PDB file of C-alpha atoms in Angstrom:
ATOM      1  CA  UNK A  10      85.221 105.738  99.009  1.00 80.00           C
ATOM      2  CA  UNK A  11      87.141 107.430  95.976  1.00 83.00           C
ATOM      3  CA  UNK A  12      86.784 111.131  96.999  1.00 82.00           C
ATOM      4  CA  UNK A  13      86.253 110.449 100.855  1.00 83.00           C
ATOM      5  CA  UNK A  14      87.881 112.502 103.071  1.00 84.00           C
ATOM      6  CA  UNK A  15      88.580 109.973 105.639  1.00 87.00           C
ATOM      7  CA  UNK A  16      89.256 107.256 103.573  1.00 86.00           C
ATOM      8  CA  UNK A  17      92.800 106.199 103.165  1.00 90.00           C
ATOM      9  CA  UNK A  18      95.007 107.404 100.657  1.00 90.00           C
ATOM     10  CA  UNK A  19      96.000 104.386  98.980  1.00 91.00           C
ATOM     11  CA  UNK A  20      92.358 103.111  99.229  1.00 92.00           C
ATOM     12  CA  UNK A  21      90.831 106.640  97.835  1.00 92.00           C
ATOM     13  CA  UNK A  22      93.540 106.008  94.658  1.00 92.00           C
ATOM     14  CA  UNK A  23      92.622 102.310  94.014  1.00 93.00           C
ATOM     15  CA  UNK A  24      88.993 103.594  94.235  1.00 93.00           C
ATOM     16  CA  UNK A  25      89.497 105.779  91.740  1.00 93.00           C
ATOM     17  CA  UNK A  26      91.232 103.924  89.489  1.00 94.00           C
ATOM     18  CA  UNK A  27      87.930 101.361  89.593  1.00 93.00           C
ATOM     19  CA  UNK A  28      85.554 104.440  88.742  1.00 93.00           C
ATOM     20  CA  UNK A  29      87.851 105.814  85.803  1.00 94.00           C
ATOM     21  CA  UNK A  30      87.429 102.189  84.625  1.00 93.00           C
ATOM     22  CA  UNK A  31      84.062 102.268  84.695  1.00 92.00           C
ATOM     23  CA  UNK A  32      83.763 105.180  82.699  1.00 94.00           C
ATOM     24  CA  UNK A  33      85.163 103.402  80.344  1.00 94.00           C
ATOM     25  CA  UNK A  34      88.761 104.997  80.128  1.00 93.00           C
ATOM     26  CA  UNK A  35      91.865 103.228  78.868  1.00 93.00           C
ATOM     27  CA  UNK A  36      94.374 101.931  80.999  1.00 90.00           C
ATOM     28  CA  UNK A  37      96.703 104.086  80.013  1.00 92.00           C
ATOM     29  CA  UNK A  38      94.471 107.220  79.989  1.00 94.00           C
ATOM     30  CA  UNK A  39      94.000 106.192  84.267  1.00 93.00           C
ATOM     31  CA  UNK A  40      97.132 105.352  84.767  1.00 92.00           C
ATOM     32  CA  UNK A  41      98.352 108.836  83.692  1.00 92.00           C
ATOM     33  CA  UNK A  42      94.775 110.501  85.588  1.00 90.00           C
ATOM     34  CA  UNK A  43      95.845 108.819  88.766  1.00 89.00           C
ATOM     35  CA  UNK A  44      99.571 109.402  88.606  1.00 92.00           C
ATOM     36  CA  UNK A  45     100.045 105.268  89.365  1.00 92.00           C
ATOM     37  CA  UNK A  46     102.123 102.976  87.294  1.00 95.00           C
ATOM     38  CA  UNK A  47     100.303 101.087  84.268  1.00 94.00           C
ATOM     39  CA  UNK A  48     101.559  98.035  85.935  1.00 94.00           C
ATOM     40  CA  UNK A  49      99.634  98.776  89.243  1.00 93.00           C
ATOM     41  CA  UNK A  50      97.055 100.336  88.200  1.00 90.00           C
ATOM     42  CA  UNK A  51      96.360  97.282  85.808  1.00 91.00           C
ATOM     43  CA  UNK A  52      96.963  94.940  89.242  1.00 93.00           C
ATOM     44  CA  UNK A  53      94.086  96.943  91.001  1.00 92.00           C
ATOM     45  CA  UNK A  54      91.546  96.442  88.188  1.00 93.00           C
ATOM     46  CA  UNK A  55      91.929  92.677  87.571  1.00 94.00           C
ATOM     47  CA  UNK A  56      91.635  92.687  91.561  1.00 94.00           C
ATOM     48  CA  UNK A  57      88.731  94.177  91.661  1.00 94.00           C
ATOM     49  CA  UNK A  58      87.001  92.377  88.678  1.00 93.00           C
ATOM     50  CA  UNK A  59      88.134  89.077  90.873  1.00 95.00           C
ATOM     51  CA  UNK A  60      87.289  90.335  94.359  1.00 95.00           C
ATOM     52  CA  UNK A  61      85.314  93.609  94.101  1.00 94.00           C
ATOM     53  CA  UNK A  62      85.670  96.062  97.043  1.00 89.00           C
ATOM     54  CA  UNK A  63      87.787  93.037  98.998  1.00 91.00           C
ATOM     55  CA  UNK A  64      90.666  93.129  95.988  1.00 92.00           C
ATOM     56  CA  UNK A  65      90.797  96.770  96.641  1.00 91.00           C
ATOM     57  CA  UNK A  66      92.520  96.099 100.906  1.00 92.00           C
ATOM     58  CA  UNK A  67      96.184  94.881 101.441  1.00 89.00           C
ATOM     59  CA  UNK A  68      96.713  91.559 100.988  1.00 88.00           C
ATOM     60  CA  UNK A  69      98.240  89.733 104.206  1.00 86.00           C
ATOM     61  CA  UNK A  70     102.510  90.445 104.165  1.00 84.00           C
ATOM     62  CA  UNK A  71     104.711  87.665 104.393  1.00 87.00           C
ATOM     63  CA  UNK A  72     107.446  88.360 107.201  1.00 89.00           C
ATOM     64  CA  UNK A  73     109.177  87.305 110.493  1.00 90.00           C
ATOM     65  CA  UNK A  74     106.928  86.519 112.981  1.00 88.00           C
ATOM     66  CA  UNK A  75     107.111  88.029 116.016  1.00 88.00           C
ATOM     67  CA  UNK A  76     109.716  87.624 118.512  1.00 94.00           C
ATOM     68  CA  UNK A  77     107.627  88.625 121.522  1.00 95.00           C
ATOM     69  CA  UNK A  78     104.210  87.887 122.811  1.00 94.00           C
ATOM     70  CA  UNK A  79     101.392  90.294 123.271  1.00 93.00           C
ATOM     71  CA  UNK A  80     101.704  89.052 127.109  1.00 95.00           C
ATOM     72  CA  UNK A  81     105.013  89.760 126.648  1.00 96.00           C
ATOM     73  CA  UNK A  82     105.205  92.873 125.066  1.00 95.00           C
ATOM     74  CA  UNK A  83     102.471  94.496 127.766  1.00 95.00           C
ATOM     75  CA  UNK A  84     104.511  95.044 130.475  1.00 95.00           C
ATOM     76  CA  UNK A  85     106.678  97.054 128.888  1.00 95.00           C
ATOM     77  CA  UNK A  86     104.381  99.015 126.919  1.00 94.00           C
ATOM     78  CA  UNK A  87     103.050  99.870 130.866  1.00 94.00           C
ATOM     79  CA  UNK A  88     106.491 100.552 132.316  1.00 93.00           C
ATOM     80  CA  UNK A  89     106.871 103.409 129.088  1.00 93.00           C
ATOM     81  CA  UNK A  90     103.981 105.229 129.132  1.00 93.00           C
ATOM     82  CA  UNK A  91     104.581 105.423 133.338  1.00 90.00           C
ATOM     83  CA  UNK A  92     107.539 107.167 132.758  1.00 87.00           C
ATOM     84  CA  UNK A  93     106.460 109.292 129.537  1.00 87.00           C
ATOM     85  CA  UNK A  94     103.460 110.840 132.647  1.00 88.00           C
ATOM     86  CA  UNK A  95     105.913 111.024 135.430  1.00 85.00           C
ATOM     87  CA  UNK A  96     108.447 113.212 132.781  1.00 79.00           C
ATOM     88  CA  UNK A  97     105.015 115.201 132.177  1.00 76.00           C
TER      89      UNK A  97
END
C-alpha cells in the first residue's frame, strides 16, 4: 500500500509514514523523509497503533447535509448528460 501505484496519494504517504516507524526512525527523522508536518505525521502513527490499517482512511466530515435527495438530484443529472450527447 506504501509504494502502490494505484493506491491513493494521501493513503501511499500515511503508509509510509507507518513503515518508516517501523524501522524504527524518529519522528522527526519521518516527518522530514515524508515531507509531512511532525504534527500529522505524529496523528497518523498514534492512529494506526489505535486502529491499524482502519486509522490510516478519512475519518467521516462533519458538514451540511444535503439539500437535495438522491431521487431528487437524478433527474437532473439525466436531463445534463442528454444535452452534453445531443451537443456531441
Amino acid at each position: 500500500m506504501a509504494y502502490g501505484q494505484k493506491t491513493e496519494h494521501r493513503l501511499s504517504m500515511r503508509a509510509q509514514v507507518v513503515l518508516h516507524a517501523t524501522r524504527g526512525r524518529s519522528n522527526a527523522r519521518i516527518a522530514r523523509e515524508t515531507g509531512l508536518r511532525l504534527d500529522t505525521m505524529r496523528t497518523w502513527r498514534n492512529r494506526f497503533a489505535a486502529l491499524r490499517l482502519t486509522g490510516l482512511a478519512d475519518r467521516k466530515r462533519s458538514g451540511r447535509p444535503p439539500r437535495f435527495t438522491a431521487l431528487q438530484v437524478a433527474p437532473v443529472k439525466d436531463l445534463a448528460v442528454g444535452f452534453l450527447l445531443k451537443s456531441l
